[in-house]
PDB file of C-alpha atoms in Angstrom:
ATOM      1  CA  MET A   1     -11.107  14.662   4.754  1.00 62.00           C
ATOM      2  CA  GLU A   2     -13.655  15.116   2.169  1.00 71.00           C
ATOM      3  CA  HIS A   3     -11.449  18.653   1.130  1.00 79.00           C
ATOM      4  CA  VAL A   4      -9.567  16.584  -0.964  1.00 78.00           C
ATOM      5  CA  TYR A   5     -11.853  14.511  -2.596  1.00 85.00           C
ATOM      6  CA  ARG A   6     -14.615  16.809  -2.932  1.00 92.00           C
ATOM      7  CA  PRO A   7     -12.812  19.243  -5.654  1.00 93.00           C
ATOM      8  CA  VAL A   8     -11.678  16.535  -8.464  1.00 94.00           C
ATOM      9  CA  LEU A   9     -15.246  14.863  -7.813  1.00 93.00           C
ATOM     10  CA  ARG A  10     -16.863  18.243  -8.711  1.00 94.00           C
ATOM     11  CA  ASN A  11     -14.614  18.392 -11.991  1.00 95.00           C
ATOM     12  CA  CYS A  12     -15.093  14.869 -12.953  1.00 93.00           C
ATOM     13  CA  ALA A  13     -19.224  15.391 -13.078  1.00 93.00           C
ATOM     14  CA  LYS A  14     -17.998  19.298 -14.851  1.00 95.00           C
ATOM     15  CA  ALA A  15     -16.213  17.072 -17.213  1.00 94.00           C
ATOM     16  CA  PHE A  16     -19.311  15.587 -18.583  1.00 92.00           C
ATOM     17  CA  ASP A  17     -21.495  18.615 -18.961  1.00 92.00           C
ATOM     18  CA  GLY A  18     -21.735  19.186 -23.016  1.00 90.00           C
ATOM     19  CA  LYS A  19     -19.646  17.102 -24.878  1.00 91.00           C
ATOM     20  CA  PRO A  20     -17.690  13.776 -22.466  1.00 91.00           C
ATOM     21  CA  PRO A  21     -14.147  13.502 -23.146  1.00 93.00           C
ATOM     22  CA  VAL A  22     -12.806  10.835 -25.149  1.00 94.00           C
ATOM     23  CA  ASP A  23     -10.994   8.253 -22.969  1.00 93.00           C
ATOM     24  CA  GLY A  24      -9.780   8.507 -19.130  1.00 92.00           C
ATOM     25  CA  GLU A  25      -6.695   9.989 -19.831  1.00 91.00           C
ATOM     26  CA  ALA A  26      -8.520  13.594 -21.343  1.00 93.00           C
ATOM     27  CA  LEU A  27     -10.790  13.134 -18.920  1.00 94.00           C
ATOM     28  CA  ALA A  28      -7.807  12.830 -16.199  1.00 93.00           C
ATOM     29  CA  MET A  29      -5.999  15.567 -17.248  1.00 92.00           C
ATOM     30  CA  GLN A  30      -9.370  17.984 -17.197  1.00 94.00           C
ATOM     31  CA  CYS A  31     -10.190  16.996 -13.806  1.00 95.00           C
ATOM     32  CA  LEU A  32      -6.527  17.588 -12.517  1.00 94.00           C
ATOM     33  CA  ALA A  33      -6.214  20.821 -14.864  1.00 94.00           C
ATOM     34  CA  PRO A  34      -6.214  23.298 -11.528  1.00 94.00           C
ATOM     35  CA  TRP A  35      -3.662  21.682  -9.617  1.00 93.00           C
ATOM     36  CA  GLU A  36      -0.136  22.699 -10.433  1.00 92.00           C
ATOM     37  CA  GLN A  37       1.786  19.697 -11.886  1.00 89.00           C
ATOM     38  CA  GLY A  38       3.575  17.986  -9.292  1.00 86.00           C
ATOM     39  CA  SER A  39       2.321  19.151  -6.472  1.00 90.00           C
ATOM     40  CA  ARG A  40       1.216  17.395  -3.482  1.00 88.00           C
ATOM     41  CA  MET A  41      -1.947  18.345  -3.649  1.00 92.00           C
ATOM     42  CA  ARG A  42      -2.499  17.492  -7.457  1.00 92.00           C
ATOM     43  CA  GLN A  43      -0.781  14.090  -6.463  1.00 90.00           C
ATOM     44  CA  ILE A  44      -3.325  13.320  -4.161  1.00 92.00           C
ATOM     45  CA  SER A  45      -6.098  14.589  -6.400  1.00 93.00           C
ATOM     46  CA  ARG A  46      -5.113  12.111  -9.095  1.00 93.00           C
ATOM     47  CA  GLN A  47      -5.213   8.908  -6.556  1.00 92.00           C
ATOM     48  CA  LYS A  48      -8.422   9.949  -5.202  1.00 94.00           C
ATOM     49  CA  LEU A  49      -9.572   9.852  -9.204  1.00 95.00           C
ATOM     50  CA  TYR A  50      -7.934   6.965 -10.104  1.00 94.00           C
ATOM     51  CA  GLY A  51     -10.126   5.031  -7.422  1.00 94.00           C
ATOM     52  CA  PHE A  52     -12.829   6.321  -8.346  1.00 95.00           C
ATOM     53  CA  LEU A  53     -12.916   6.224 -11.916  1.00 95.00           C
ATOM     54  CA  ASN A  54     -11.400   2.446 -11.764  1.00 95.00           C
ATOM     55  CA  LEU A  55     -14.183   1.827  -9.312  1.00 96.00           C
ATOM     56  CA  ALA A  56     -17.317   3.321 -11.474  1.00 95.00           C
ATOM     57  CA  VAL A  57     -16.146   1.366 -14.607  1.00 96.00           C
ATOM     58  CA  GLN A  58     -15.749  -1.854 -12.345  1.00 96.00           C
ATOM     59  CA  ARG A  59     -19.363  -1.277 -11.530  1.00 97.00           C
ATOM     60  CA  GLY A  60     -20.320  -0.149 -14.917  1.00 96.00           C
ATOM     61  CA  HIS A  61     -21.735   3.286 -14.033  1.00 95.00           C
ATOM     62  CA  LEU A  62     -18.807   4.498 -16.717  1.00 93.00           C
ATOM     63  CA  LYS A  63     -17.864   2.329 -20.081  1.00 95.00           C
ATOM     64  CA  PRO A  64     -14.539   0.837 -19.868  1.00 95.00           C
ATOM     65  CA  ILE A  65     -12.832   4.189 -21.926  1.00 95.00           C
ATOM     66  CA  TYR A  66     -12.812   6.218 -18.904  1.00 94.00           C
ATOM     67  CA  ARG A  67     -10.758   3.669 -17.282  1.00 94.00           C
ATOM     68  CA  PRO A  68      -7.924   6.014 -15.969  1.00 91.00           C
ATOM     69  CA  PRO A  69      -4.379   5.641 -17.721  1.00 86.00           C
ATOM     70  CA  ALA A  70      -1.860   2.807 -16.280  1.00 83.00           C
ATOM     71  CA  ALA A  71       0.564   5.523 -16.127  1.00 74.00           C
ATOM     72  CA  LEU A  72       0.010   9.571 -16.788  1.00 64.00           C
ATOM     73  CA  PRO A  73       3.406  11.305 -16.608  1.00 66.00           C
ATOM     74  CA  GLU A  74       3.661  13.998 -14.128  1.00 68.00           C
ATOM     75  CA  VAL A  75       6.785  16.495 -13.568  1.00 65.00           C
ATOM     76  CA  LEU A  76       7.707  15.847 -10.005  1.00 64.00           C
ATOM     77  CA  LYS A  77       8.780  19.314  -8.107  1.00 63.00           C
ATOM     78  CA  PRO A  78      12.303  19.321  -6.908  1.00 66.00           C
ATOM     79  CA  LYS A  79      12.371  19.092  -2.487  1.00 68.00           C
ATOM     80  CA  ARG A  80      13.082  22.200  -0.955  1.00 71.00           C
ATOM     81  CA  ASN A  81      16.188  22.299   1.277  1.00 73.00           C
ATOM     82  CA  THR A  82      15.173  23.801   4.688  1.00 72.00           C
ATOM     83  CA  ILE A  83      18.127  23.251   6.593  1.00 69.00           C
TER      84      ILE A  83
END
């Protein structure tokens, strides 16, 4: 399970190198950039990232400005017919 959340959390840590992101939406977009919009891996990564950011803000490790956006539109890929 570690392979699922480690890449997105590593991206999150890298996002704070140098100039930090302006808000939670910018941070989320930067962290999720490596995955194609609508892919299952991006959906899972987003879920793990949002959980981490909410917990970090709740516990005071991050400023409230970095709370993830309530709704970040994602373009979903159409499902393939395998019949």
